[in-house]
mmCIF file with all atom_site columns, C-alpha atoms in Angstrom:
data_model
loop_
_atom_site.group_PDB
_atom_site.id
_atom_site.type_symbol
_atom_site.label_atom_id
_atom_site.label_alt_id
_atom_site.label_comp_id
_atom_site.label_asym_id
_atom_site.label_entity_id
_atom_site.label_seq_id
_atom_site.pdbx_PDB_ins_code
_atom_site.Cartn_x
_atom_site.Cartn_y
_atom_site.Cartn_z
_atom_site.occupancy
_atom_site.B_iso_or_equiv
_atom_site.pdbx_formal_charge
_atom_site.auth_seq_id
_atom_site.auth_comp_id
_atom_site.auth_asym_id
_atom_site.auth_atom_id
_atom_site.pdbx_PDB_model_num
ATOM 1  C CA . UNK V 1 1  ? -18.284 10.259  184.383 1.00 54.00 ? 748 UNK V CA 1
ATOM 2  C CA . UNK V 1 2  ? -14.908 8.877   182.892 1.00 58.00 ? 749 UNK V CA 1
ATOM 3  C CA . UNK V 1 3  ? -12.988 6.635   185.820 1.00 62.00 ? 750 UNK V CA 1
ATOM 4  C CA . UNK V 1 4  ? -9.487  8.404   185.438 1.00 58.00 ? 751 UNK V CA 1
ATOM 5  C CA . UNK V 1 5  ? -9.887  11.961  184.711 1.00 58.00 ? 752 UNK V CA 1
ATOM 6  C CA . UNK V 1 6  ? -6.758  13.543  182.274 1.00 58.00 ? 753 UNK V CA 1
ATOM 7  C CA . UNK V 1 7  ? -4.217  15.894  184.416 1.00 54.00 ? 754 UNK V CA 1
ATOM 8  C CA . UNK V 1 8  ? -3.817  18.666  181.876 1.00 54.00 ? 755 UNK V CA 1
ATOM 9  C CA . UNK V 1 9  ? -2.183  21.035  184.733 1.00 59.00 ? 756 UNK V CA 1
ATOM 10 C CA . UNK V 1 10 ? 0.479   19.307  187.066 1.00 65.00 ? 757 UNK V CA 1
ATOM 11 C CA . UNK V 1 11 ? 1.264   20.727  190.669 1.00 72.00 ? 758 UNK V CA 1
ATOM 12 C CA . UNK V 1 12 ? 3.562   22.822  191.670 1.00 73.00 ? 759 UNK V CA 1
ATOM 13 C CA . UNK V 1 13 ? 7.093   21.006  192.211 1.00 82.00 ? 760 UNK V CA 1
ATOM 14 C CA . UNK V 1 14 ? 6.432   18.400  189.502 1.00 91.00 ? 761 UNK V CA 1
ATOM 15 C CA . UNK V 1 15 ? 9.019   18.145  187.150 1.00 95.00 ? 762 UNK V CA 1
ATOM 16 C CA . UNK V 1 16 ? 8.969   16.510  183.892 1.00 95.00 ? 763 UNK V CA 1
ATOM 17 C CA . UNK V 1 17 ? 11.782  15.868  181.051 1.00 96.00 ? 764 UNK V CA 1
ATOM 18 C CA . UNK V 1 18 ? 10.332  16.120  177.992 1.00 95.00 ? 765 UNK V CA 1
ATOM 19 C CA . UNK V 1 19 ? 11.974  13.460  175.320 1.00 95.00 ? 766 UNK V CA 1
ATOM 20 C CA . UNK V 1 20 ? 10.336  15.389  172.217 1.00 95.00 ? 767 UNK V CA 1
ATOM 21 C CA . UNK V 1 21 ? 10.985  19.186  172.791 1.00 95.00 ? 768 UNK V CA 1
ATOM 22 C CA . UNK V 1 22 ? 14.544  18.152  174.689 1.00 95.00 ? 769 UNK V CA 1
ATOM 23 C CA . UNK V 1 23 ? 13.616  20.415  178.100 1.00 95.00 ? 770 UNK V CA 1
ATOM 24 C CA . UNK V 1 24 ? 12.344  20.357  181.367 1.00 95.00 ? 771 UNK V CA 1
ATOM 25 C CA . UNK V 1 25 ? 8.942   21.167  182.541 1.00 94.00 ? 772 UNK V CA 1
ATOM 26 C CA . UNK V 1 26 ? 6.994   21.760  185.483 1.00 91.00 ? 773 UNK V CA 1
ATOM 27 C CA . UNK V 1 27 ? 3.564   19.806  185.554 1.00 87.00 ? 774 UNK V CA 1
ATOM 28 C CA . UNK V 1 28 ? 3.335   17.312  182.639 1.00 82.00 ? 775 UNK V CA 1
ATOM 29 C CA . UNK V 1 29 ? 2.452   19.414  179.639 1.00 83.00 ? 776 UNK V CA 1
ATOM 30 C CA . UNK V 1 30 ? 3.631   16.780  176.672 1.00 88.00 ? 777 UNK V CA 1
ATOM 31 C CA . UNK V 1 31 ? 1.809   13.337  176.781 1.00 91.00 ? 778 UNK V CA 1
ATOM 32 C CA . UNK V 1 32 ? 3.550   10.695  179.069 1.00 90.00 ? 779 UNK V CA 1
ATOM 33 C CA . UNK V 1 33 ? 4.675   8.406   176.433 1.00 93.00 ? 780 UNK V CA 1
ATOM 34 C CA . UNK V 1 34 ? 6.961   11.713  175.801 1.00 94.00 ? 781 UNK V CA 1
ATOM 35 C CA . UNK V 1 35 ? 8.461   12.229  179.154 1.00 93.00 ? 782 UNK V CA 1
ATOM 36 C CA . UNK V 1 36 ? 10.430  11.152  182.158 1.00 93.00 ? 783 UNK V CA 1
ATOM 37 C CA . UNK V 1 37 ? 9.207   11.902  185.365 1.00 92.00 ? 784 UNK V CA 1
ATOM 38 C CA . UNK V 1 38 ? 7.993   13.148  187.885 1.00 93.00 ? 785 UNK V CA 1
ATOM 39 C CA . UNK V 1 39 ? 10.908  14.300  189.793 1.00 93.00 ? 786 UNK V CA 1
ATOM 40 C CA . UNK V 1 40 ? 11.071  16.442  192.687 1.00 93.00 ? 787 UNK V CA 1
ATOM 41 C CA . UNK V 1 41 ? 13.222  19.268  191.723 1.00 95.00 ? 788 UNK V CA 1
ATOM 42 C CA . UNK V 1 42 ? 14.396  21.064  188.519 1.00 95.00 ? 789 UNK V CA 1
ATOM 43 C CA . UNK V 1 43 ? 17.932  20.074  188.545 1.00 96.00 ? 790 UNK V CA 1
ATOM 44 C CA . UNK V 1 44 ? 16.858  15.980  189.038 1.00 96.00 ? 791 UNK V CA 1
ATOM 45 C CA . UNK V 1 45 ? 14.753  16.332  185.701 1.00 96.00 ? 792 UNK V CA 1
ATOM 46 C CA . UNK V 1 46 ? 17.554  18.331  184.016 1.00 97.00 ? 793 UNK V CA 1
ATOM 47 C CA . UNK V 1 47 ? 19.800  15.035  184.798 1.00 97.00 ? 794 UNK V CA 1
ATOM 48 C CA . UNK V 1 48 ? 17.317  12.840  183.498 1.00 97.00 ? 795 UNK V CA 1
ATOM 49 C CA . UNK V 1 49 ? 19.162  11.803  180.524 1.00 97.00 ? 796 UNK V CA 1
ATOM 50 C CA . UNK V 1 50 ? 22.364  11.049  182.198 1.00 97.00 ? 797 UNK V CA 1
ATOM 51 C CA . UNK V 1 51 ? 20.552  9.150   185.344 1.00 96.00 ? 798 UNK V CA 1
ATOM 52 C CA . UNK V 1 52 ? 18.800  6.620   182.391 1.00 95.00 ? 799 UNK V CA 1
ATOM 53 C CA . UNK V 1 53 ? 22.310  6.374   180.534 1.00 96.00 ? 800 UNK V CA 1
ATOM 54 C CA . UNK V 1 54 ? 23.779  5.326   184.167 1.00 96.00 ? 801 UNK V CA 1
ATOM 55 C CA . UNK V 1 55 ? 20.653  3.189   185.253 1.00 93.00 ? 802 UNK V CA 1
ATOM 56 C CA . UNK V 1 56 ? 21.076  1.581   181.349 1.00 92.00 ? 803 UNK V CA 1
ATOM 57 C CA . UNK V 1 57 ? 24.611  0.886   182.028 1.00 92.00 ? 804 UNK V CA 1
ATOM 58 C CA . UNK V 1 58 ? 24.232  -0.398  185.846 1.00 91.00 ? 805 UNK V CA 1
ATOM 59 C CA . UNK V 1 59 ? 21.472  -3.387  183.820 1.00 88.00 ? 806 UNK V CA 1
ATOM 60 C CA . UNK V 1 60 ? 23.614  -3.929  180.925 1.00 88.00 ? 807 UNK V CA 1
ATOM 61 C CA . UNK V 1 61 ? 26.435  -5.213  183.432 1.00 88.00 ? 808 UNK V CA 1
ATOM 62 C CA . UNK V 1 62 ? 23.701  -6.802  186.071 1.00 85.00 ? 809 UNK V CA 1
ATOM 63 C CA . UNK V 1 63 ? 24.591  -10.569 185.753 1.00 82.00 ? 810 UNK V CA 1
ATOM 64 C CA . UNK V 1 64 ? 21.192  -11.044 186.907 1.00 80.00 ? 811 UNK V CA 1
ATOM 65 C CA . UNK V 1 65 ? 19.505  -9.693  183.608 1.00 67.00 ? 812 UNK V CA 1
ATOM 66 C CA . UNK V 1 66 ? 21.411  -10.938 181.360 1.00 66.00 ? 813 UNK V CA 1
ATOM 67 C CA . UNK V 1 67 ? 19.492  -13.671 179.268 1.00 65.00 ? 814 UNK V CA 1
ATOM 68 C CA . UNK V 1 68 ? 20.651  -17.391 179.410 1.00 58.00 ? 815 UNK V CA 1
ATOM 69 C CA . UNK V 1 69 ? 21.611  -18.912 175.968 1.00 59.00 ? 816 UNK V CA 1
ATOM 70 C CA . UNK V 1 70 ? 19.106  -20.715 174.465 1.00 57.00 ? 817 UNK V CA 1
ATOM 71 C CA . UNK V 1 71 ? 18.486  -24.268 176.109 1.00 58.00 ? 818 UNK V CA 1
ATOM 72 C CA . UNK V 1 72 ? 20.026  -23.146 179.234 1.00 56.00 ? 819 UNK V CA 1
ATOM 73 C CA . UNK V 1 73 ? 18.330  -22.515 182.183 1.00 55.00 ? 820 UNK V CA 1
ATOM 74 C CA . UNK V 1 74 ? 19.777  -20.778 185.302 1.00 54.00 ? 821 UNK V CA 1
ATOM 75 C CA . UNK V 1 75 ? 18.648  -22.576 188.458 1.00 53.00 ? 822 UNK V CA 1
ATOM 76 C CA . UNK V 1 76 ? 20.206  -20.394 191.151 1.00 50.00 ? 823 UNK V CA 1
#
């Protein structure tokens, strides 16, 4: 008997953005390496796309990701 068993049928109110077919799904039909998700309503997974750009955006200008030159070290 396998340990994790495969979901090929998601429940009802799980939404899914598909990166390779471009769409939104309910239940996660596409393999997760090919989606975003879950999210709890249509219109949240139909954002999906804009919500990473913003989240992307929001680390970019995070002083506290940003890298330290090499040889410098950032003892806060």
């Amino acid at each position: 008997m396998p340990l994790f068993k495969k979901r090929t049928v998601g429940k009802p109110g799980e939404w899914y953005y598909c990166l390779e077919h471009k769409k939104v799904e309910e239940g996660p039909d596409c393999p997760a390496k090919d989606r975003f998700g879950p999210y709890a309503s249509r219109s949240e997974a139909e954002r999906a796309m804009e919500t990473a750009r913003e989240r992307n955006l929001q680390w970019e200008n995070d002083a506290k990701w940003r890298d330290a030159p090499a040889g410098e070290r950032d003892d806060d």
